[in-house]
Short mmCIF file of C-alpha atoms and ligand atoms in Angstrom, two decimals:
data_model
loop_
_atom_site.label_atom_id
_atom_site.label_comp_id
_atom_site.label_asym_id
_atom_site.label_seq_id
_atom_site.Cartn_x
_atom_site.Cartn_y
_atom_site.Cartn_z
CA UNK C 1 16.25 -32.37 30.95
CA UNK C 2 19.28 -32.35 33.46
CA UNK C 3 19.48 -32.45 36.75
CA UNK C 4 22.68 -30.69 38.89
CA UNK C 5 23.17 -30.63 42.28
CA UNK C 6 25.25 -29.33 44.64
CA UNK C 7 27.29 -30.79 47.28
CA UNK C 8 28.29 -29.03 50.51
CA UNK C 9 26.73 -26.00 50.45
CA UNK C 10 26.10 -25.33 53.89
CA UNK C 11 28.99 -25.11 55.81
CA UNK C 12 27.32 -27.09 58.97
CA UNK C 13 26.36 -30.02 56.71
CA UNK C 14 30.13 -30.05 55.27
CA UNK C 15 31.49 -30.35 58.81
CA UNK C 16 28.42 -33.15 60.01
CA UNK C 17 29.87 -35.65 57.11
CA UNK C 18 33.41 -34.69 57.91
CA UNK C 19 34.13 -33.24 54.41
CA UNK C 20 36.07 -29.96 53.89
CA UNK C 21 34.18 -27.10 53.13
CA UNK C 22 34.88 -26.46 49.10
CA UNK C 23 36.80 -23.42 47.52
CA UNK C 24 34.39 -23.65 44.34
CA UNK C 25 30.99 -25.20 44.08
CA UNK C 26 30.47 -29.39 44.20
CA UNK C 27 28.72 -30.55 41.13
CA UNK C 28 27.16 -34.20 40.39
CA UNK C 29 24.33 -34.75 38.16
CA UNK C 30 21.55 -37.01 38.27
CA UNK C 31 19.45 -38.54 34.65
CA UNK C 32 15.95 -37.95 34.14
CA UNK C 33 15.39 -40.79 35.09
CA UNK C 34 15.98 -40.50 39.26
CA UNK C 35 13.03 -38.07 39.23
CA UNK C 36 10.19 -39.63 41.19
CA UNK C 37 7.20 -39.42 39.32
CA UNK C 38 4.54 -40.37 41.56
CA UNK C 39 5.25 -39.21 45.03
CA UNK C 40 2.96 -42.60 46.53
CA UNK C 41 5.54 -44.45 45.11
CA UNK C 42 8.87 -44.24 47.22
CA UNK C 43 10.30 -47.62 47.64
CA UNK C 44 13.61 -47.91 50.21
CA UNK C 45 16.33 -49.16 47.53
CA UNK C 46 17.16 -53.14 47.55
CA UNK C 47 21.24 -52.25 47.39
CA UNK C 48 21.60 -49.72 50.88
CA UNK C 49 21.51 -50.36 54.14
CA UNK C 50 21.95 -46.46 55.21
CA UNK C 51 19.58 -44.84 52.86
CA UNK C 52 19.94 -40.67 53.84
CA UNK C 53 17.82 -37.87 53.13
CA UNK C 54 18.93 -34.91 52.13
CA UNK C 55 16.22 -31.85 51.92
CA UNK C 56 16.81 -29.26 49.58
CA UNK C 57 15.56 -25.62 47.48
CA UNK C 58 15.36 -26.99 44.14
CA UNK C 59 15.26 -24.44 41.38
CA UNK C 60 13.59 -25.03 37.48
CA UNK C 61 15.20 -23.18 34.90
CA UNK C 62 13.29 -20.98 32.36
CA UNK C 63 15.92 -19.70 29.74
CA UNK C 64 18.64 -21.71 27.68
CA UNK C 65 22.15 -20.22 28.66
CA UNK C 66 25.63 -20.68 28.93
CA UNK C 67 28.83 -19.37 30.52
CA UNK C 68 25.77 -17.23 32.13
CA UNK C 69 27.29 -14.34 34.17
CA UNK C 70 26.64 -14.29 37.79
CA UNK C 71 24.63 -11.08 37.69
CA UNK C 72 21.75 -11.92 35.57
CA UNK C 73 21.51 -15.66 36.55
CA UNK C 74 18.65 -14.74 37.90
CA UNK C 75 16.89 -13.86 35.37
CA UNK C 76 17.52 -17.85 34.45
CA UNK C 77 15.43 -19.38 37.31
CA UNK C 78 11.36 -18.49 37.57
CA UNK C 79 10.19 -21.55 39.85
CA UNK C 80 11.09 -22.87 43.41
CA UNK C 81 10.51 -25.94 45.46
CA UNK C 82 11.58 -28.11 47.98
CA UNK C 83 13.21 -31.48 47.29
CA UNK C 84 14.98 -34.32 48.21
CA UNK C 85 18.33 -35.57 46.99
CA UNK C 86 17.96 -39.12 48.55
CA UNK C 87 21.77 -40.53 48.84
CA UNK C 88 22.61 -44.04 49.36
CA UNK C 89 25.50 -43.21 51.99
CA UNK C 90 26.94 -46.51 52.48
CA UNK C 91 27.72 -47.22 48.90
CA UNK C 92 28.94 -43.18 48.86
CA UNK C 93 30.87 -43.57 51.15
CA UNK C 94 32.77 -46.94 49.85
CA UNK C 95 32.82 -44.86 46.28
CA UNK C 96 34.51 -41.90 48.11
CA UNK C 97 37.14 -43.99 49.72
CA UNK C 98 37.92 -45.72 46.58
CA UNK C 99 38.07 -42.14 44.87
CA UNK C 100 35.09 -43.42 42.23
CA UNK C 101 32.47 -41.45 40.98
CA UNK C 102 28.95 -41.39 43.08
CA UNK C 103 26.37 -42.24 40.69
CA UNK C 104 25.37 -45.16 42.06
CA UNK C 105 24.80 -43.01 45.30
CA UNK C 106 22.94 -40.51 44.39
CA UNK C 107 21.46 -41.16 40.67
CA UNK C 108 19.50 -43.56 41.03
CA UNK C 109 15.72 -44.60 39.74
CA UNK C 110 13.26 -42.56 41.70
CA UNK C 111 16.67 -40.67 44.04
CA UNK C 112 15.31 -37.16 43.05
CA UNK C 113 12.09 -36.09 44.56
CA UNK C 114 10.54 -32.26 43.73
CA UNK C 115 7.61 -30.96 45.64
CA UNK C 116 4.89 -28.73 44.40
CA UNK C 117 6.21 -26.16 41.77
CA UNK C 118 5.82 -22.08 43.57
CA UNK C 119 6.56 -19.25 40.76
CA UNK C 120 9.45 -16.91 42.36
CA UNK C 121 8.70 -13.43 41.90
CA UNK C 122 11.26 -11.19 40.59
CA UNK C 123 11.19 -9.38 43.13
CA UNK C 124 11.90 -12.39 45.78
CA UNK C 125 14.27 -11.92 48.33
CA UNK C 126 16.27 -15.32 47.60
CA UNK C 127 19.10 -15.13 49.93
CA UNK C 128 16.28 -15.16 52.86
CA UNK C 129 14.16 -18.32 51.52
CA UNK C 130 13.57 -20.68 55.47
CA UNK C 131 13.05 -24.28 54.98
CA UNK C 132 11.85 -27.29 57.44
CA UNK C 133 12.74 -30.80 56.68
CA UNK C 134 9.85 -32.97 59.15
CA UNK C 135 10.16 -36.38 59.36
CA UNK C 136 7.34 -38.47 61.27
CA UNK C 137 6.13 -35.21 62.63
CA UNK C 138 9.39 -33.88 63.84
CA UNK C 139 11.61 -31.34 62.55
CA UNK C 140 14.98 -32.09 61.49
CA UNK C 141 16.51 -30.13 59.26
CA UNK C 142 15.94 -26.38 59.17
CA UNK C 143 17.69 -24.59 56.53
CA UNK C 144 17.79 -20.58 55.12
CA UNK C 145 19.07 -19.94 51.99
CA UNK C 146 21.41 -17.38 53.51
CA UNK C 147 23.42 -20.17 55.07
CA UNK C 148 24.65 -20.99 51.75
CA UNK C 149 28.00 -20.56 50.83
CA UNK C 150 27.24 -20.14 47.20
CA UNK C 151 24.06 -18.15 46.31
CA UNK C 152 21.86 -19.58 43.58
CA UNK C 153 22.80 -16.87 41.10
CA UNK C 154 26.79 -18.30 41.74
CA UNK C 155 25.35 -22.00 41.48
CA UNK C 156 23.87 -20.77 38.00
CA UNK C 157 26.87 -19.07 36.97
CA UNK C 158 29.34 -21.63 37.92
CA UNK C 159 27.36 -24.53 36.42
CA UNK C 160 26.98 -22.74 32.95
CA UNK C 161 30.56 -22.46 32.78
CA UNK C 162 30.69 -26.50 31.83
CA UNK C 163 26.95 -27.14 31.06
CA UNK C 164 24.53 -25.39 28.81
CA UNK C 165 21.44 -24.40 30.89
CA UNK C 166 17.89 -25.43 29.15
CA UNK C 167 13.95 -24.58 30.17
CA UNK C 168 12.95 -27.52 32.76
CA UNK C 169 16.75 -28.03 33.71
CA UNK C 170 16.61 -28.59 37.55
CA UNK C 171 19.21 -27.53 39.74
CA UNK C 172 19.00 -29.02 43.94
CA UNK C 173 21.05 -26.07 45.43
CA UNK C 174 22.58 -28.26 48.69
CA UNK C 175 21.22 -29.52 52.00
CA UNK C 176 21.52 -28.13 55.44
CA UNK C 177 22.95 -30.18 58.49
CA UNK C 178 20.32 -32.48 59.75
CA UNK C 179 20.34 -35.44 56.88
CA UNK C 180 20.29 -38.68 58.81
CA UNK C 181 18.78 -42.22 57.79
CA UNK C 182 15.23 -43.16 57.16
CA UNK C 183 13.51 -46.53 57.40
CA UNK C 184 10.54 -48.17 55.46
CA UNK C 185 7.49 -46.14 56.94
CA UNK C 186 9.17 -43.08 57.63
CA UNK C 187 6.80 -39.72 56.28
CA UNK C 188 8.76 -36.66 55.11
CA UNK C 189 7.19 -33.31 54.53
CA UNK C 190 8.95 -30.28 53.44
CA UNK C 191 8.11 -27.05 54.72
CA UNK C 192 8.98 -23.84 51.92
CA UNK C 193 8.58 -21.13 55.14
CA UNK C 194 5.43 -22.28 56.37
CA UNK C 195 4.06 -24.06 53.32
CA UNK C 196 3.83 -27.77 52.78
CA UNK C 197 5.51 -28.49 49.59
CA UNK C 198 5.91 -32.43 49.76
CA UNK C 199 4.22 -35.15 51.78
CA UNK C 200 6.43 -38.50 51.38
CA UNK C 201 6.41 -42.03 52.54
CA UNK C 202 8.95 -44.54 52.27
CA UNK C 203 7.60 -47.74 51.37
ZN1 ZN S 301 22.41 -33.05 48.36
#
């Protein structure tokens, strides 16, 4: 199972980091083995001082694919959550000045956290999907899939030009502006419209 996400997809969130908004779509990958498995067990990394959250629409793939063409990607996708691509942004941003890969930034043990699993109907309007990022109660981010500047079906088709798609791929589609830092007993929830996908604590 892989996991690809995409950086700067929201124009606003490009701007709030001071990065230039891209011509084609960001990729970085994470390994299985970021994926939080039990969502009690969130610990605040030993190596950051700036640990960032990042809340995202996280998509599963359902079909194996390749060089998939951008009008039936969607056929490639059946399930939708919210997730977050926790970033280590001090030791990102020392990687980014030194013009070195981010791994250690963003693919961490436990960086990739996936809410509840919601089947998307064929029939779903995806370039309309709202999202709330709450932390302790408060909202912070506040996203809408139509602020992306690639759709998912271009994420899909773009990604499948280098990487073969499989069933139970995951794909985080980009965060809106709002990411800031957290600190140890901070609670995150993630709001799919008006439905409560993920309920986190940082311990
Ligand atoms: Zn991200």
């Amino acid at each position: 199972m892989n996991i690809f996400c995409i950086g700067r997809n929201y124009v606003e969130h490009a701007k709030e980091l001071g990065n230039e908004v891209p011509e084609e779509p960001v990729i970085f990958i994470k390994p299985h083995t970021s994926l939080l498995k039990d969502s009690s067990s969130f610990y605040y990394p030993s190596f950051t001082k700036d640990l960032h959250y990042e809340c995202e629409l996280v998509l599963k793939i359902c079909k194996q694919g390749k060089n998939i063409d951008e009008n039936e990607a969607r056929g490639y996708y059946d399930q939708i959550t919210l997730g977050i691509d926790f970033t280590a942004r001090d030791v990102q941003n020392e990687l980014k000045t030194k013009g070195l890969p981010w791994e250690k930034a963003k693919a961490w043990d436990d960086a990739a956290v996936v809410g509840r699993w919601k089947s998307l109907a064929v029939d779903t309007d995806c370039e309309n999907i709202g999202f709330t990022m709450i932390k302790n109660g408060q909202p912070v981010q506040k996203g809408n899939s139509a602020q992306m500047i690639n759709s998912f079906d271009k994420i899909i088709s773009h990604i499948s030009i280098y990487f073969s798609l499989h069933p139970g791929d995951l794909i985080f589609t980009g965060t809106p502006a709002g990411v800031g830092s957290c600190v140890v007993g901070d609670v995150f929830e993630g709001l799919y419209e008006n439905e409560s996908l993920f309920n986190l604590k940082v311990n």
